[in-house]
Amino acid sequence: MLGECHAHIIMDGKNYKAAVALHKDGVKDQVIRAHFQTWKDKGITFVRDGGDALGVSRRAKDLASEYGIDYRTPSFAIHKKGHYGGIVGHAFSDWKEYHSLVCRAKKEGADFIKIMISGIMEFGIFGMLTEEGLAEHEIRRMIHIAHEEGMTVMAHGNGDQTVRMAVEAGLDTLEHGNYLEQETLDLLAKSRTIWIPTLAPVGNLLGCGRFPDEQIKQILKRQMDSVRYAFAKGAWIGLGSDSGAYQVSHGQGLLEEYQWMKEAVGEEQEAALRECLSKAEERIKKEMKQ
C-alpha cells in the first residue's frame, strides 16, 4: 500500500472546529490512536502530517510506532501574520520571529518545516483563491532560512505565480498547487520539487451539497488536467489526500485520492503511476526526516 503524504491527524474529515475542540484542554491520545488504527486497518504504514498549533501531531509522533506507522510531522506550520495558516500553526510578523519558529520546530522534533504561502480555493467560484500569495522575496527568504537550518520545506501553495516563485526558490514539496499554467508545470517537471496535488478534497465534494457541483467539476478538471500534463512530462508527483479535510476521511481518503489520480492520468498508465508515486514517497522518506 502506498503511503499518505499529506494528512492532518487533528482533523476528522467532518467538522474541523469540533475536531480541534476535542484537544483544547490537552491532547487526547484516544483520538490519535483511533486515527492510527484506521490507517493501520487500511494497510497504510507511512503518514506525513501537515502539523497543528495544539501539539497533536507532535504527540502522534510518539505513538505512531505502536501501530507500525512511519509518521513524519513539521510539528506546526508557519504563516505570515494576517494571512492564511492559523488553522494549522503559528504566525510570524518579522524575520527574527520566523527564524525563531523554525528553530522551535526543530527543537520540538520536526522532520521538516511547513510554510503557508497562499490562501485556499474558493470552492464555490472556479479560478478564485481566498487571498493572493506572498511576495517573491518573502517566499525565497522563508525557504532559504529553513534550508540554512538544515531542514527541508513543505509549502501549502496555490496559484500560478506563487507556485512558480516557490519552485524557483528551491522548494522541496508543493502541497495542492491548484491553477498552474503550462509554463509553471514545465518548470515543475524540470525541478526536484515533489508535487502533492491533493485531488480528493475537491473531488469528494461532488454531490455533498456544500458547494455548486458545476464549480467543483471545473476546479477538479483543471487540477486533473494539470496532473496528467505534469505526469507526462516526468514531474515528481506524490500521493497525499489531505486526509482530515472536509469529506476526506483518514485511511479511505488515500484510496479515493489514488482513484482520482488514476482517472487523471488514465487507467492504462496505472503501473507507471504507481512507480512515480512510489519514487516520490521514497524521496520524501529519505529527505524529510531529522
mmCIF file of C-alpha atoms in Angstrom:
data_model
loop_
_atom_site.group_PDB
_atom_site.id
_atom_site.type_symbol
_atom_site.label_atom_id
_atom_site.label_comp_id
_atom_site.label_asym_id
_atom_site.label_seq_id
_atom_site.Cartn_x
_atom_site.Cartn_y
_atom_site.Cartn_z
ATOM 1 C CA MET A 1 0.000 0.000 0.000
ATOM 2 C CA LEU A 2 1.255 3.465 -0.882
ATOM 3 C CA GLY A 3 1.758 5.942 1.945
ATOM 4 C CA GLU A 4 -0.235 9.024 2.884
ATOM 5 C CA CYS A 5 1.979 12.001 2.045
ATOM 6 C CA HIS A 6 -0.384 14.740 3.249
ATOM 7 C CA ALA A 7 -2.619 14.275 6.293
ATOM 8 C CA HIS A 8 -3.978 16.221 9.253
ATOM 9 C CA ILE A 9 -4.394 13.985 12.280
ATOM 10 C CA ILE A 10 -6.006 16.831 14.246
ATOM 11 C CA MET A 11 -8.928 16.872 11.788
ATOM 12 C CA ASP A 12 -11.654 14.279 11.246
ATOM 13 C CA GLY A 13 -12.992 14.837 7.731
ATOM 14 C CA LYS A 14 -16.315 16.054 9.118
ATOM 15 C CA ASN A 15 -16.122 19.152 11.289
ATOM 16 C CA TYR A 16 -12.788 20.920 11.783
ATOM 17 C CA LYS A 17 -13.885 23.075 14.710
ATOM 18 C CA ALA A 18 -15.350 20.127 16.596
ATOM 19 C CA ALA A 19 -12.264 18.016 15.935
ATOM 20 C CA VAL A 20 -9.916 20.721 17.216
ATOM 21 C CA ALA A 21 -12.126 21.343 20.250
ATOM 22 C CA LEU A 22 -11.501 17.797 21.434
ATOM 23 C CA HIS A 23 -7.915 18.820 22.206
ATOM 24 C CA LYS A 24 -8.498 22.320 23.589
ATOM 25 C CA ASP A 25 -7.863 21.210 27.186
ATOM 26 C CA GLY A 26 -4.983 18.920 26.263
ATOM 27 C CA VAL A 27 -4.139 16.410 23.562
ATOM 28 C CA LYS A 28 -6.420 13.372 23.639
ATOM 29 C CA ASP A 29 -4.434 10.219 22.944
ATOM 30 C CA GLN A 30 -7.566 8.166 22.288
ATOM 31 C CA VAL A 31 -8.440 10.351 19.297
ATOM 32 C CA ILE A 32 -4.947 9.981 17.845
ATOM 33 C CA ARG A 33 -4.996 6.238 18.436
ATOM 34 C CA ALA A 34 -8.327 5.868 16.649
ATOM 35 C CA HIS A 35 -6.920 7.549 13.547
ATOM 36 C CA PHE A 36 -3.763 5.450 13.641
ATOM 37 C CA GLN A 37 -5.843 2.291 13.914
ATOM 38 C CA THR A 38 -7.853 3.351 10.881
ATOM 39 C CA TRP A 39 -4.681 3.849 8.851
ATOM 40 C CA LYS A 40 -3.301 0.526 10.060
ATOM 41 C CA ASP A 41 -6.511 -1.271 9.105
ATOM 42 C CA LYS A 42 -6.153 0.129 5.567
ATOM 43 C CA GLY A 43 -2.569 -1.113 5.319
ATOM 44 C CA ILE A 44 -1.069 2.393 5.405
ATOM 45 C CA THR A 45 2.342 2.367 7.067
ATOM 46 C CA PHE A 46 3.643 5.842 6.147
ATOM 47 C CA VAL A 47 1.936 9.121 7.054
ATOM 48 C CA ARG A 48 3.256 12.668 6.610
ATOM 49 C CA ASP A 49 1.273 15.217 8.575
ATOM 50 C CA GLY A 50 0.740 18.930 7.953
ATOM 51 C CA GLY A 51 1.081 19.943 11.603
ATOM 52 C CA ASP A 52 -1.131 21.866 14.010
ATOM 53 C CA ALA A 53 -0.969 24.522 16.720
ATOM 54 C CA LEU A 54 -2.031 22.335 19.659
ATOM 55 C CA GLY A 55 0.709 19.707 19.724
ATOM 56 C CA VAL A 56 -1.480 16.888 18.410
ATOM 57 C CA SER A 57 0.824 15.843 15.588
ATOM 58 C CA ARG A 58 3.814 16.181 17.899
ATOM 59 C CA ARG A 59 2.207 13.728 20.338
ATOM 60 C CA ALA A 60 1.183 11.473 17.444
ATOM 61 C CA LYS A 61 4.836 11.044 16.559
ATOM 62 C CA ASP A 62 5.385 9.453 19.989
ATOM 63 C CA LEU A 63 2.572 6.944 19.455
ATOM 64 C CA ALA A 64 2.995 6.025 15.787
ATOM 65 C CA SER A 65 5.448 3.161 16.264
ATOM 66 C CA GLU A 66 2.884 1.252 18.321
ATOM 67 C CA TYR A 67 0.868 0.928 15.117
ATOM 68 C CA GLY A 68 3.799 0.153 12.818
ATOM 69 C CA ILE A 69 3.449 3.549 11.150
ATOM 70 C CA ASP A 70 6.345 5.720 9.999
ATOM 71 C CA TYR A 71 4.943 9.140 10.871
ATOM 72 C CA ARG A 72 6.507 12.483 9.922
ATOM 73 C CA THR A 73 5.442 15.930 11.077
ATOM 74 C CA PRO A 74 6.537 19.578 10.915
ATOM 75 C CA SER A 75 5.081 19.907 14.454
ATOM 76 C CA PHE A 76 3.285 23.048 13.280
ATOM 77 C CA ALA A 77 3.027 25.150 10.118
ATOM 78 C CA ILE A 78 4.346 28.704 9.882
ATOM 79 C CA HIS A 79 2.407 31.560 8.272
ATOM 80 C CA LYS A 80 2.806 35.304 7.969
ATOM 81 C CA LYS A 81 0.662 37.209 10.449
ATOM 82 C CA GLY A 82 -2.587 38.344 8.885
ATOM 83 C CA HIS A 83 -2.526 35.644 6.222
ATOM 84 C CA TYR A 84 -3.980 32.151 5.890
ATOM 85 C CA GLY A 85 -2.477 29.482 8.127
ATOM 86 C CA GLY A 86 -3.748 29.839 11.678
ATOM 87 C CA ILE A 87 -5.744 26.658 11.127
ATOM 88 C CA VAL A 88 -2.554 24.587 11.362
ATOM 89 C CA GLY A 89 0.155 26.610 13.069
ATOM 90 C CA HIS A 90 1.775 29.791 14.300
ATOM 91 C CA ALA A 91 2.325 33.243 12.823
ATOM 92 C CA PHE A 92 5.379 35.447 12.412
ATOM 93 C CA SER A 93 5.499 39.209 11.996
ATOM 94 C CA ASP A 94 9.205 39.687 11.233
ATOM 95 C CA TRP A 95 12.176 37.599 10.153
ATOM 96 C CA LYS A 96 13.546 37.204 13.667
ATOM 97 C CA GLU A 97 10.236 35.699 14.708
ATOM 98 C CA TYR A 98 10.159 33.439 11.654
ATOM 99 C CA HIS A 99 13.659 32.145 12.375
ATOM 100 C CA SER A 100 12.648 31.575 15.980
ATOM 101 C CA LEU A 101 9.683 29.452 14.863
ATOM 102 C CA VAL A 102 11.893 27.387 12.559
ATOM 103 C CA CYS A 103 14.255 26.745 15.469
ATOM 104 C CA ARG A 104 11.335 25.947 17.752
ATOM 105 C CA ALA A 105 10.020 23.375 15.297
ATOM 106 C CA LYS A 106 13.465 21.761 15.142
ATOM 107 C CA LYS A 107 13.627 21.656 18.934
ATOM 108 C CA GLU A 108 10.214 20.003 19.045
ATOM 109 C CA GLY A 109 11.485 17.258 16.742
ATOM 110 C CA ALA A 110 10.017 18.432 13.458
ATOM 111 C CA ASP A 111 11.025 16.315 10.480
ATOM 112 C CA PHE A 112 10.676 19.280 8.102
ATOM 113 C CA ILE A 113 9.386 22.847 8.055
ATOM 114 C CA LYS A 114 5.936 23.623 6.707
ATOM 115 C CA ILE A 115 5.196 27.111 5.387
ATOM 116 C CA MET A 116 1.982 28.682 4.156
ATOM 117 C CA ILE A 117 2.454 30.886 1.094
ATOM 118 C CA SER A 118 -1.073 31.357 -0.292
ATOM 119 C CA GLY A 119 -4.734 31.103 0.539
ATOM 120 C CA ILE A 120 -7.032 28.216 -0.302
ATOM 121 C CA MET A 121 -9.549 27.829 -3.075
ATOM 122 C CA GLU A 122 -12.952 29.448 -3.097
ATOM 123 C CA PHE A 123 -14.695 26.158 -3.792
ATOM 124 C CA GLY A 124 -17.852 27.891 -4.917
ATOM 125 C CA ILE A 125 -16.098 30.044 -7.540
ATOM 126 C CA PHE A 126 -13.824 28.470 -10.146
ATOM 127 C CA GLY A 127 -10.475 30.200 -10.554
ATOM 128 C CA MET A 128 -10.572 32.176 -7.320
ATOM 129 C CA LEU A 129 -8.436 31.906 -4.161
ATOM 130 C CA THR A 130 -9.258 33.273 -0.731
ATOM 131 C CA GLU A 131 -6.181 35.505 -0.951
ATOM 132 C CA GLU A 132 -3.155 36.098 -3.138
ATOM 133 C CA GLY A 133 0.192 34.526 -2.365
ATOM 134 C CA LEU A 134 3.102 36.108 -0.534
ATOM 135 C CA ALA A 135 5.680 38.252 -2.296
ATOM 136 C CA GLU A 136 8.607 36.597 -4.055
ATOM 137 C CA HIS A 137 11.222 37.907 -1.608
ATOM 138 C CA GLU A 138 9.182 36.546 1.316
ATOM 139 C CA ILE A 139 8.834 33.088 -0.203
ATOM 140 C CA ARG A 140 12.529 32.939 -1.056
ATOM 141 C CA ARG A 141 13.582 34.023 2.413
ATOM 142 C CA MET A 142 11.277 31.575 4.175
ATOM 143 C CA ILE A 143 12.681 28.668 2.183
ATOM 144 C CA HIS A 144 16.264 29.915 2.495
ATOM 145 C CA ILE A 145 16.158 30.270 6.291
ATOM 146 C CA ALA A 146 14.707 26.783 6.722
ATOM 147 C CA HIS A 147 17.321 25.302 4.394
ATOM 148 C CA GLU A 148 20.090 27.130 6.263
ATOM 149 C CA GLU A 149 18.858 25.394 9.409
ATOM 150 C CA GLY A 150 19.236 22.060 7.640
ATOM 151 C CA MET A 151 15.510 21.496 7.172
ATOM 152 C CA THR A 152 13.587 20.573 4.044
ATOM 153 C CA VAL A 153 10.447 22.567 3.271
ATOM 154 C CA MET A 154 6.829 21.640 2.609
ATOM 155 C CA ALA A 155 4.728 24.536 1.316
ATOM 156 C CA HIS A 156 0.984 24.947 1.128
ATOM 157 C CA GLY A 157 0.652 26.889 -2.108
ATOM 158 C CA ASN A 158 -1.938 27.669 -4.768
ATOM 159 C CA GLY A 159 -1.928 29.997 -7.724
ATOM 160 C CA ASP A 160 0.396 30.013 -10.700
ATOM 161 C CA GLN A 161 2.722 32.882 -9.820
ATOM 162 C CA THR A 162 3.083 31.864 -6.175
ATOM 163 C CA VAL A 163 3.957 28.281 -7.036
ATOM 164 C CA ARG A 164 6.385 29.302 -9.769
ATOM 165 C CA MET A 165 8.287 31.533 -7.349
ATOM 166 C CA ALA A 166 8.450 28.782 -4.735
ATOM 167 C CA VAL A 167 9.754 26.195 -7.193
ATOM 168 C CA GLU A 168 12.372 28.645 -8.443
ATOM 169 C CA ALA A 169 13.408 29.209 -4.816
ATOM 170 C CA GLY A 170 14.166 25.510 -4.346
ATOM 171 C CA LEU A 171 11.015 24.297 -2.612
ATOM 172 C CA ASP A 172 11.165 20.631 -1.588
ATOM 173 C CA THR A 173 7.466 19.685 -1.700
ATOM 174 C CA LEU A 174 4.475 21.585 -3.024
ATOM 175 C CA GLU A 175 1.098 20.830 -1.466
ATOM 176 C CA HIS A 176 -2.107 21.397 -3.501
ATOM 177 C CA GLY A 177 -0.777 23.632 -6.308
ATOM 178 C CA ASN A 178 -4.072 24.490 -7.956
ATOM 179 C CA TYR A 179 -4.432 26.682 -11.058
ATOM 180 C CA LEU A 180 -0.969 26.148 -12.530
ATOM 181 C CA GLU A 181 -0.226 27.213 -16.101
ATOM 182 C CA GLN A 182 1.724 25.111 -18.606
ATOM 183 C CA GLU A 183 4.923 27.124 -18.181
ATOM 184 C CA THR A 184 4.900 26.509 -14.446
ATOM 185 C CA LEU A 185 4.126 22.827 -14.918
ATOM 186 C CA ASP A 186 7.103 22.603 -17.285
ATOM 187 C CA LEU A 187 9.281 24.266 -14.649
ATOM 188 C CA LEU A 188 7.968 21.891 -12.019
ATOM 189 C CA ALA A 189 8.763 18.905 -14.217
ATOM 190 C CA LYS A 190 12.359 20.067 -14.638
ATOM 191 C CA SER A 191 12.817 20.700 -10.912
ATOM 192 C CA ARG A 192 13.401 18.495 -7.881
ATOM 193 C CA THR A 193 10.207 19.764 -6.237
ATOM 194 C CA ILE A 194 7.752 16.984 -5.381
ATOM 195 C CA TRP A 195 4.132 17.908 -6.063
ATOM 196 C CA ILE A 196 1.298 16.561 -3.890
ATOM 197 C CA PRO A 197 -1.781 17.685 -5.871
ATOM 198 C CA THR A 198 -4.481 16.549 -3.347
ATOM 199 C CA LEU A 199 -7.402 15.813 -5.650
ATOM 200 C CA ALA A 200 -9.684 14.250 -3.042
ATOM 201 C CA PRO A 201 -10.529 17.474 -1.142
ATOM 202 C CA VAL A 202 -12.078 18.738 -4.375
ATOM 203 C CA GLY A 203 -13.453 15.576 -5.948
ATOM 204 C CA ASN A 204 -15.019 14.320 -2.724
ATOM 205 C CA LEU A 205 -17.144 17.485 -2.533
ATOM 206 C CA LEU A 206 -19.193 16.395 -5.543
ATOM 207 C CA GLY A 207 -22.740 15.689 -4.505
ATOM 208 C CA CYS A 208 -22.346 16.814 -0.897
ATOM 209 C CA GLY A 209 -24.388 19.970 -1.452
ATOM 210 C CA ARG A 210 -21.968 22.321 0.264
ATOM 211 C CA PHE A 211 -20.822 23.958 -2.981
ATOM 212 C CA PRO A 212 -22.265 24.060 -6.523
ATOM 213 C CA ASP A 213 -21.275 20.870 -8.329
ATOM 214 C CA GLU A 214 -20.667 22.744 -11.597
ATOM 215 C CA GLN A 215 -17.947 24.807 -9.904
ATOM 216 C CA ILE A 216 -16.391 21.785 -8.218
ATOM 217 C CA LYS A 217 -16.292 19.920 -11.520
ATOM 218 C CA GLN A 218 -14.410 22.800 -13.153
ATOM 219 C CA ILE A 219 -11.876 23.025 -10.318
ATOM 220 C CA LEU A 220 -11.352 19.262 -10.336
ATOM 221 C CA LYS A 221 -10.971 19.054 -14.102
ATOM 222 C CA ARG A 222 -8.398 21.852 -14.103
ATOM 223 C CA GLN A 223 -6.309 20.095 -11.455
ATOM 224 C CA MET A 224 -6.631 16.687 -13.090
ATOM 225 C CA ASP A 225 -5.576 18.132 -16.441
ATOM 226 C CA SER A 226 -2.517 19.631 -14.729
ATOM 227 C CA VAL A 227 -1.649 16.321 -13.089
ATOM 228 C CA ARG A 228 -1.945 14.492 -16.409
ATOM 229 C CA TYR A 229 0.315 17.017 -18.123
ATOM 230 C CA ALA A 230 2.929 17.075 -15.347
ATOM 231 C CA PHE A 231 2.928 13.279 -15.143
ATOM 232 C CA ALA A 232 3.536 13.002 -18.892
ATOM 233 C CA LYS A 233 6.411 15.480 -18.534
ATOM 234 C CA GLY A 234 8.055 13.356 -15.837
ATOM 235 C CA ALA A 235 7.408 15.565 -12.805
ATOM 236 C CA TRP A 236 7.898 14.264 -9.282
ATOM 237 C CA ILE A 237 4.336 13.596 -8.085
ATOM 238 C CA GLY A 238 3.403 12.110 -4.711
ATOM 239 C CA LEU A 239 0.198 10.696 -3.247
ATOM 240 C CA GLY A 240 -1.455 12.673 -0.478
ATOM 241 C CA SER A 241 -5.167 13.035 0.168
ATOM 242 C CA ASP A 242 -5.190 15.896 2.705
ATOM 243 C CA SER A 243 -6.972 13.403 4.945
ATOM 244 C CA GLY A 244 -8.885 15.064 7.723
ATOM 245 C CA ALA A 245 -10.071 17.795 5.364
ATOM 246 C CA TYR A 246 -13.834 18.002 4.816
ATOM 247 C CA GLN A 247 -15.163 14.846 3.133
ATOM 248 C CA VAL A 248 -11.708 13.208 3.212
ATOM 249 C CA SER A 249 -11.586 10.551 5.914
ATOM 250 C CA HIS A 250 -8.392 9.076 7.274
ATOM 251 C CA GLY A 251 -7.459 5.854 5.505
ATOM 252 C CA GLN A 252 -10.271 5.745 2.984
ATOM 253 C CA GLY A 253 -9.309 9.194 1.727
ATOM 254 C CA LEU A 254 -6.000 7.870 0.443
ATOM 255 C CA LEU A 255 -7.743 5.130 -1.536
ATOM 256 C CA GLU A 256 -10.018 7.764 -3.043
ATOM 257 C CA GLU A 257 -7.059 10.017 -3.848
ATOM 258 C CA TYR A 258 -5.422 7.154 -5.722
ATOM 259 C CA GLN A 259 -8.595 6.615 -7.740
ATOM 260 C CA TRP A 260 -8.713 10.307 -8.676
ATOM 261 C CA MET A 261 -5.051 10.126 -9.704
ATOM 262 C CA LYS A 262 -5.688 7.093 -11.893
ATOM 263 C CA GLU A 263 -8.585 8.886 -13.545
ATOM 264 C CA ALA A 264 -6.363 11.904 -14.138
ATOM 265 C CA VAL A 265 -3.526 10.071 -15.904
ATOM 266 C CA GLY A 266 -5.569 7.231 -17.415
ATOM 267 C CA GLU A 267 -6.186 3.689 -16.190
ATOM 268 C CA GLU A 268 -3.742 2.346 -18.768
ATOM 269 C CA GLN A 269 -0.963 4.284 -17.037
ATOM 270 C CA GLU A 270 -1.502 2.687 -13.611
ATOM 271 C CA ALA A 271 1.788 0.792 -13.493
ATOM 272 C CA ALA A 272 3.754 3.907 -14.418
ATOM 273 C CA LEU A 273 1.719 5.969 -11.963
ATOM 274 C CA ARG A 274 2.455 3.632 -9.066
ATOM 275 C CA GLU A 275 6.150 3.753 -9.898
ATOM 276 C CA CYS A 276 6.058 7.550 -9.988
ATOM 277 C CA LEU A 277 4.217 7.797 -6.672
ATOM 278 C CA SER A 278 6.466 5.222 -5.021
ATOM 279 C CA LYS A 279 9.627 7.047 -6.072
ATOM 280 C CA ALA A 280 8.305 10.331 -4.722
ATOM 281 C CA GLU A 281 7.363 8.690 -1.433
ATOM 282 C CA GLU A 282 10.804 7.172 -1.053
ATOM 283 C CA ARG A 283 12.406 10.576 -1.628
ATOM 284 C CA ILE A 284 10.147 12.126 0.984
ATOM 285 C CA LYS A 285 11.044 9.400 3.477
ATOM 286 C CA LYS A 286 14.734 9.908 2.823
ATOM 287 C CA GLU A 287 14.869 13.692 2.694
ATOM 288 C CA MET A 288 12.166 14.873 5.089
ATOM 289 C CA LYS A 289 13.462 13.457 8.323
ATOM 290 C CA GLN A 290 15.641 14.896 11.067
#
